[in-house]
Each structure stands twice: as structure tokens, then as C-alpha cells.
mmCIF file of C-alpha atoms in Angstrom:
data_model
loop_
_atom_site.group_PDB
_atom_site.id
_atom_site.type_symbol
_atom_site.label_atom_id
_atom_site.label_comp_id
_atom_site.label_asym_id
_atom_site.label_seq_id
_atom_site.Cartn_x
_atom_site.Cartn_y
_atom_site.Cartn_z
ATOM 1 C CA UNK I 717 -127.789 -46.024 8.748
ATOM 2 C CA UNK I 718 -127.292 -49.917 8.452
ATOM 3 C CA UNK I 719 -126.240 -49.245 4.076
ATOM 4 C CA UNK I 720 -123.803 -46.549 5.096
ATOM 5 C CA UNK I 721 -121.577 -48.620 6.970
ATOM 6 C CA UNK I 722 -122.086 -52.018 4.058
ATOM 7 C CA UNK I 723 -121.437 -49.035 1.872
ATOM 8 C CA UNK I 724 -118.618 -48.124 3.234
ATOM 9 C CA UNK I 725 -115.300 -47.983 0.903
ATOM 10 C CA UNK I 726 -112.023 -50.253 1.314
ATOM 11 C CA UNK I 727 -109.064 -48.181 2.019
ATOM 12 C CA UNK I 728 -105.175 -49.223 1.957
ATOM 13 C CA UNK I 729 -104.571 -51.462 4.457
ATOM 14 C CA UNK I 730 -101.551 -52.304 6.016
ATOM 15 C CA UNK I 731 -99.640 -54.480 4.455
ATOM 16 C CA UNK I 732 -98.027 -54.096 1.233
ATOM 17 C CA UNK I 733 -99.945 -56.523 -0.510
ATOM 18 C CA UNK I 734 -103.468 -55.594 0.827
ATOM 19 C CA UNK I 735 -105.499 -55.784 -2.505
ATOM 20 C CA UNK I 736 -104.450 -59.043 -3.456
ATOM 21 C CA UNK I 737 -105.608 -60.262 0.390
ATOM 22 C CA UNK I 738 -108.399 -57.887 -0.231
ATOM 23 C CA UNK I 739 -109.301 -60.175 -3.682
ATOM 24 C CA UNK I 740 -108.594 -63.577 -2.738
ATOM 25 C CA UNK I 741 -110.876 -63.061 0.536
ATOM 26 C CA UNK I 742 -113.677 -61.669 -1.238
ATOM 27 C CA UNK I 743 -113.984 -58.697 -0.443
ATOM 28 C CA UNK I 744 -116.252 -56.181 -1.799
ATOM 29 C CA UNK I 745 -117.795 -52.305 -1.909
ATOM 30 C CA UNK I 746 -121.364 -52.707 -0.908
ATOM 31 C CA UNK I 747 -121.403 -56.377 0.564
ATOM 32 C CA UNK I 748 -121.344 -57.670 3.920
ATOM 33 C CA UNK I 749 -119.054 -55.814 6.961
ATOM 34 C CA UNK I 750 -116.415 -54.816 7.381
ATOM 35 C CA UNK I 751 -114.493 -57.121 9.494
ATOM 36 C CA UNK I 752 -113.397 -55.118 13.045
ATOM 37 C CA UNK I 753 -116.951 -52.872 13.238
ATOM 38 C CA UNK I 754 -118.922 -53.340 15.975
ATOM 39 C CA UNK I 755 -121.718 -54.730 13.809
ATOM 40 C CA UNK I 756 -120.045 -57.995 13.210
ATOM 41 C CA UNK I 757 -120.557 -59.408 16.304
ATOM 42 C CA UNK I 758 -124.243 -57.958 16.332
ATOM 43 C CA UNK I 759 -125.048 -59.793 13.327
ATOM 44 C CA UNK I 760 -123.240 -62.718 14.521
ATOM 45 C CA UNK I 761 -125.759 -62.638 17.691
ATOM 46 C CA UNK I 762 -128.817 -62.351 15.389
ATOM 47 C CA UNK I 763 -128.170 -64.956 12.994
ATOM 48 C CA UNK I 764 -126.659 -67.631 15.957
ATOM 49 C CA UNK I 765 -129.634 -66.688 18.262
ATOM 50 C CA UNK I 766 -131.460 -69.979 17.856
ATOM 51 C CA UNK I 767 -128.205 -72.199 17.577
ATOM 52 C CA UNK I 768 -127.766 -70.418 21.263
ATOM 53 C CA UNK I 769 -130.743 -71.201 22.432
ATOM 54 C CA UNK I 770 -130.474 -74.665 21.665
ATOM 55 C CA UNK I 771 -127.600 -75.601 22.845
ATOM 56 C CA UNK I 772 -128.336 -74.301 25.822
ATOM 57 C CA UNK I 773 -131.755 -76.690 25.838
ATOM 58 C CA UNK I 774 -129.545 -79.522 25.460
ATOM 59 C CA UNK I 775 -127.499 -78.142 28.001
ATOM 60 C CA UNK I 776 -123.843 -78.548 25.702
ATOM 61 C CA UNK I 777 -121.009 -77.322 27.546
ATOM 62 C CA UNK I 778 -120.466 -74.675 25.424
ATOM 63 C CA UNK I 779 -118.860 -71.009 24.584
ATOM 64 C CA UNK I 780 -119.351 -69.232 22.056
ATOM 65 C CA UNK I 781 -117.732 -65.085 21.217
ATOM 66 C CA UNK I 782 -118.513 -64.089 17.957
ATOM 67 C CA UNK I 783 -117.816 -66.983 15.382
ATOM 68 C CA UNK I 784 -115.903 -68.930 17.452
ATOM 69 C CA UNK I 785 -116.713 -71.386 19.604
ATOM 70 C CA UNK I 786 -115.172 -74.226 22.507
ATOM 71 C CA UNK I 787 -116.755 -76.933 23.719
ATOM 72 C CA UNK I 788 -115.828 -79.344 26.826
ATOM 73 C CA UNK I 789 -116.743 -82.975 26.729
ATOM 74 C CA UNK I 790 -115.411 -85.777 28.269
ATOM 75 C CA UNK I 791 -114.393 -88.350 25.377
ATOM 76 C CA UNK I 792 -114.042 -87.703 21.660
ATOM 77 C CA UNK I 793 -117.005 -89.075 20.821
ATOM 78 C CA UNK I 794 -118.669 -86.921 22.830
ATOM 79 C CA UNK I 795 -116.722 -83.932 20.357
ATOM 80 C CA UNK I 796 -117.573 -85.570 17.556
ATOM 81 C CA UNK I 797 -120.978 -85.748 18.248
ATOM 82 C CA UNK I 798 -121.482 -82.377 18.988
ATOM 83 C CA UNK I 799 -118.983 -81.204 16.104
ATOM 84 C CA UNK I 800 -121.800 -83.229 13.935
ATOM 85 C CA UNK I 801 -124.259 -81.648 15.372
ATOM 86 C CA UNK I 802 -123.257 -78.085 15.367
ATOM 87 C CA UNK I 803 -122.196 -78.718 11.351
ATOM 88 C CA UNK I 804 -125.930 -79.645 10.890
ATOM 89 C CA UNK I 805 -127.116 -76.747 12.662
ATOM 90 C CA UNK I 806 -124.843 -74.342 10.861
ATOM 91 C CA UNK I 807 -125.700 -75.774 7.691
ATOM 92 C CA UNK I 808 -129.212 -75.021 7.772
ATOM 93 C CA UNK I 809 -128.183 -71.158 8.360
ATOM 94 C CA UNK I 810 -125.891 -71.275 4.919
ATOM 95 C CA UNK I 811 -122.787 -71.273 7.126
ATOM 96 C CA UNK I 812 -120.044 -73.827 7.235
ATOM 97 C CA UNK I 813 -117.277 -75.257 9.828
ATOM 98 C CA UNK I 814 -113.626 -76.137 9.162
ATOM 99 C CA UNK I 815 -113.092 -79.657 9.314
ATOM 100 C CA UNK I 816 -111.802 -81.224 12.258
ATOM 101 C CA UNK I 817 -107.621 -81.197 11.674
ATOM 102 C CA UNK I 818 -107.255 -80.741 8.480
ATOM 103 C CA UNK I 819 -104.852 -77.952 6.978
ATOM 104 C CA UNK I 820 -105.484 -74.294 7.311
ATOM 105 C CA UNK I 821 -108.554 -75.437 9.390
ATOM 106 C CA UNK I 822 -109.481 -74.121 13.834
ATOM 107 C CA UNK I 823 -111.597 -76.741 13.435
ATOM 108 C CA UNK I 824 -109.855 -79.187 16.366
ATOM 109 C CA UNK I 825 -110.419 -81.846 19.228
ATOM 110 C CA UNK I 826 -107.312 -80.982 21.841
ATOM 111 C CA UNK I 827 -106.704 -83.860 25.103
ATOM 112 C CA UNK I 828 -106.744 -82.635 28.242
ATOM 113 C CA UNK I 829 -103.194 -81.950 28.699
ATOM 114 C CA UNK I 830 -102.986 -79.812 25.756
ATOM 115 C CA UNK I 831 -103.082 -76.447 25.291
ATOM 116 C CA UNK I 832 -106.042 -75.009 23.075
ATOM 117 C CA UNK I 833 -105.959 -71.953 21.108
ATOM 118 C CA UNK I 834 -109.302 -69.615 21.488
ATOM 119 C CA UNK I 835 -109.680 -65.771 21.043
ATOM 120 C CA UNK I 836 -105.842 -65.938 20.699
ATOM 121 C CA UNK I 837 -105.026 -66.717 24.396
ATOM 122 C CA UNK I 838 -104.220 -70.645 25.093
ATOM 123 C CA UNK I 839 -106.654 -72.288 27.952
ATOM 124 C CA UNK I 840 -104.601 -75.351 29.821
ATOM 125 C CA UNK I 841 -105.244 -76.886 32.727
ATOM 126 C CA UNK I 842 -102.379 -77.069 35.988
ATOM 127 C CA UNK I 843 -102.208 -79.258 38.341
ATOM 128 C CA UNK I 844 -104.271 -77.332 40.672
ATOM 129 C CA UNK I 845 -107.098 -78.406 38.328
ATOM 130 C CA UNK I 846 -107.875 -74.922 37.440
ATOM 131 C CA UNK I 847 -108.133 -73.852 33.489
ATOM 132 C CA UNK I 848 -105.504 -70.722 32.744
ATOM 133 C CA UNK I 849 -105.511 -68.674 29.917
ATOM 134 C CA UNK I 850 -102.324 -67.416 28.515
ATOM 135 C CA UNK I 851 -101.341 -65.268 25.346
ATOM 136 C CA UNK I 852 -99.666 -67.955 23.612
ATOM 137 C CA UNK I 853 -96.221 -67.610 22.016
ATOM 138 C CA UNK I 854 -97.639 -67.567 18.422
ATOM 139 C CA UNK I 855 -99.956 -64.604 19.044
ATOM 140 C CA UNK I 856 -97.145 -62.712 20.792
ATOM 141 C CA UNK I 857 -94.716 -63.244 18.137
ATOM 142 C CA UNK I 858 -97.573 -61.921 15.733
ATOM 143 C CA UNK I 859 -98.020 -58.642 18.088
ATOM 144 C CA UNK I 860 -94.212 -58.048 17.807
ATOM 145 C CA UNK I 861 -94.371 -58.508 14.285
ATOM 146 C CA UNK I 862 -97.254 -55.935 14.178
ATOM 147 C CA UNK I 863 -94.833 -53.671 15.728
ATOM 148 C CA UNK I 864 -92.372 -54.152 13.531
ATOM 149 C CA UNK I 865 -94.150 -53.341 10.787
ATOM 150 C CA UNK I 866 -93.840 -49.752 11.518
ATOM 151 C CA UNK I 867 -90.161 -49.041 11.598
ATOM 152 C CA UNK I 868 -91.125 -49.418 7.250
ATOM 153 C CA UNK I 869 -91.949 -46.071 6.072
ATOM 154 C CA UNK I 870 -93.542 -47.577 3.150
ATOM 155 C CA UNK I 871 -96.163 -48.965 4.895
ATOM 156 C CA UNK I 872 -96.152 -46.273 7.709
ATOM 157 C CA UNK I 873 -97.346 -44.156 4.296
ATOM 158 C CA UNK I 874 -99.974 -46.370 3.004
ATOM 159 C CA UNK I 875 -101.525 -46.380 6.246
ATOM 160 C CA UNK I 876 -101.437 -42.832 6.290
ATOM 161 C CA UNK I 877 -99.311 -42.572 9.503
ATOM 162 C CA UNK I 878 -96.637 -39.302 9.399
ATOM 163 C CA UNK I 879 -94.349 -38.251 11.776
ATOM 164 C CA UNK I 880 -97.087 -36.062 13.484
ATOM 165 C CA UNK I 881 -98.903 -39.194 14.360
ATOM 166 C CA UNK I 882 -96.703 -42.282 14.563
ATOM 167 C CA UNK I 883 -96.308 -41.978 17.857
ATOM 168 C CA UNK I 884 -99.760 -41.821 18.720
ATOM 169 C CA UNK I 885 -100.357 -45.067 17.084
ATOM 170 C CA UNK I 886 -98.017 -47.328 18.883
ATOM 171 C CA UNK I 887 -99.014 -45.588 22.062
ATOM 172 C CA UNK I 888 -102.728 -46.940 21.041
ATOM 173 C CA UNK I 889 -101.553 -50.236 19.850
ATOM 174 C CA UNK I 890 -99.991 -50.737 22.686
ATOM 175 C CA UNK I 891 -102.905 -49.980 25.022
ATOM 176 C CA UNK I 892 -105.208 -51.827 22.575
ATOM 177 C CA UNK I 893 -102.961 -55.386 22.676
ATOM 178 C CA UNK I 894 -103.062 -54.376 26.784
ATOM 179 C CA UNK I 895 -106.910 -54.272 26.549
ATOM 180 C CA UNK I 896 -107.739 -57.063 24.672
ATOM 181 C CA UNK I 897 -105.368 -59.943 26.669
ATOM 182 C CA UNK I 898 -105.998 -58.034 30.220
ATOM 183 C CA UNK I 899 -106.680 -61.617 32.655
ATOM 184 C CA UNK I 900 -104.080 -63.659 30.855
ATOM 185 C CA UNK I 901 -101.547 -65.188 33.690
ATOM 186 C CA UNK I 902 -98.402 -63.667 31.448
ATOM 187 C CA UNK I 903 -99.772 -60.556 31.331
ATOM 188 C CA UNK I 904 -96.249 -59.314 33.202
ATOM 189 C CA UNK I 905 -94.815 -61.152 29.955
ATOM 190 C CA UNK I 906 -96.695 -59.899 27.402
ATOM 191 C CA UNK I 907 -96.251 -55.798 28.846
ATOM 192 C CA UNK I 908 -92.417 -56.282 28.809
ATOM 193 C CA UNK I 909 -92.372 -57.993 25.048
ATOM 194 C CA UNK I 910 -94.128 -55.135 24.179
ATOM 195 C CA UNK I 911 -92.341 -52.677 25.697
ATOM 196 C CA UNK I 912 -89.231 -53.827 24.266
ATOM 197 C CA UNK I 913 -90.386 -53.812 20.595
ATOM 198 C CA UNK I 914 -92.507 -50.535 21.106
ATOM 199 C CA UNK I 915 -90.311 -48.288 23.207
ATOM 200 C CA UNK I 916 -87.024 -48.094 20.229
ATOM 201 C CA UNK I 917 -89.495 -47.548 17.574
ATOM 202 C CA UNK I 918 -89.826 -43.855 17.332
ATOM 203 C CA UNK I 919 -85.743 -43.657 17.620
ATOM 204 C CA UNK I 920 -85.427 -46.347 14.348
ATOM 205 C CA UNK I 921 -88.199 -44.088 12.396
ATOM 206 C CA UNK I 922 -85.884 -41.319 13.205
ATOM 207 C CA UNK I 923 -83.065 -42.567 11.824
ATOM 208 C CA UNK I 924 -83.937 -44.214 8.706
ATOM 209 C CA UNK I 925 -85.338 -40.462 7.849
ATOM 210 C CA UNK I 926 -82.081 -38.359 8.612
ATOM 211 C CA UNK I 927 -79.239 -41.294 8.420
ATOM 212 C CA UNK I 928 -78.437 -40.411 12.399
ATOM 213 C CA UNK I 929 -77.301 -42.155 15.406
ATOM 214 C CA UNK I 930 -79.790 -40.770 17.748
ATOM 215 C CA UNK I 931 -77.470 -42.184 21.094
ATOM 216 C CA UNK I 932 -74.999 -40.041 19.964
ATOM 217 C CA UNK I 933 -77.496 -36.840 20.032
ATOM 218 C CA UNK I 934 -76.808 -34.335 23.327
ATOM 219 C CA UNK I 935 -79.600 -34.895 26.188
ATOM 220 C CA UNK I 936 -80.878 -31.790 25.152
ATOM 221 C CA UNK I 937 -81.716 -32.492 21.514
ATOM 222 C CA UNK I 938 -82.928 -36.153 23.003
ATOM 223 C CA UNK I 939 -85.461 -34.624 25.067
ATOM 224 C CA UNK I 940 -86.343 -31.388 22.358
ATOM 225 C CA UNK I 941 -87.047 -35.029 19.894
ATOM 226 C CA UNK I 942 -88.865 -36.080 22.929
ATOM 227 C CA UNK I 943 -87.211 -39.999 23.204
ATOM 228 C CA UNK I 944 -85.520 -38.725 25.813
#
């Protein structure tokens, strides 16, 4: 069963340059597990089990989720000490960690008043002293970009999405993003932004296909097209 997952074919990606992206990432059929598969976090848990136990024994104030890890320390020196510890432990497993604050690296040391990125969220301390989770503006803009890409017919065809299935795909994306960031303190803003970008999508696709202004259609015709 595991071999069947590893041998899965790499299909068309949503990005027009998906083949180039796959090559640059070193992704090859028959090697590893595709990103997004439930097996990925399972294997990460197996590989990092001893590391997790060692972190618990040392009582490091750390949270790990698959390949993302964040620690909370009172001084920069303690952050750097943990970074060295973690780097050495990962090296024993044949894994690596990005250098602190290096270009393209996710590894950073945040000051107490800085929002910290973790799993697409911002963690920040508010005046009450509590830690608040927010969906970052950068993440929301990336979500909006993903919805906007749905207006490109070429992109839809690459993803094997047709007029009959595009509505369902848009709704699935909306539900997925809202579920993924459930509990964020700015959830109402996220829902509003998703709604504003996703609601006009189906009409925009129809207008591109038929070259007509759907706003001029009668109420009856709009209902028939399921856009009212």
C-alpha cells in the first residue's frame, strides 16, 4: 500500500509553470511522498519521535507541527542555544535547518513585540498579555491570489476543471480555507475577504467564455444560470 502511494504519478499542477517547479524541487516519481498526503505528517512523527521525547525530557517550551517548530524563550541567547541543539539533532537524522534570518529561510528569532509566523498564522502578544492568533495579511493576499487564478481558463483546464465542476471547486476552496484557519481572531475579516473575491468568480468565468455582460441579463436568466 505504501509503495502505491510513493509510485503515484505527478499530474498537471495548477501553476502554468508546474513542470519547472517540479524539476527545481527535485520531485521524482517513486521517491518520497507527495506534499499534502496524510502519510507525510505520519512519517514526520515517526522520524522525529525520539527528538520529541528528548525535547520533553529537557522541558524545552516548544511546539512542533509536522516540519514546523516554534519555541518560546526569555532571551536571545537561549533561542540561539536551542537553535544549535535542534540543528545538531536534525543533522543526526540527515535533516537540516535554515540559518537564522538568512534569505529564503523560515528560521527566525522574534522579539516579544513582533508577530511571529507559524502555520500561516501570526502569533502576537496583546496588551492583556495573552497570545493572539491571526491570519496574516500576507496569507490572506495569497488566498486571494489563488481564487483570482480561478478566472484563467487555461489554469482551470490544466487542473482538469470544467464549467460543470468549477462551482463545486470554488465552494470547496472557501470551506477549506475557513476550516484551516478556524479560531483565528480575525476570522470575520478572512471570511469577508474570501467572499468578496470568490462570489464574482463564476460570473467572471461566464463573461469570459460568452463575451457578455451578465449584469444585463434578466432576473429569470440569472436564476437559470444560478448566479442569483
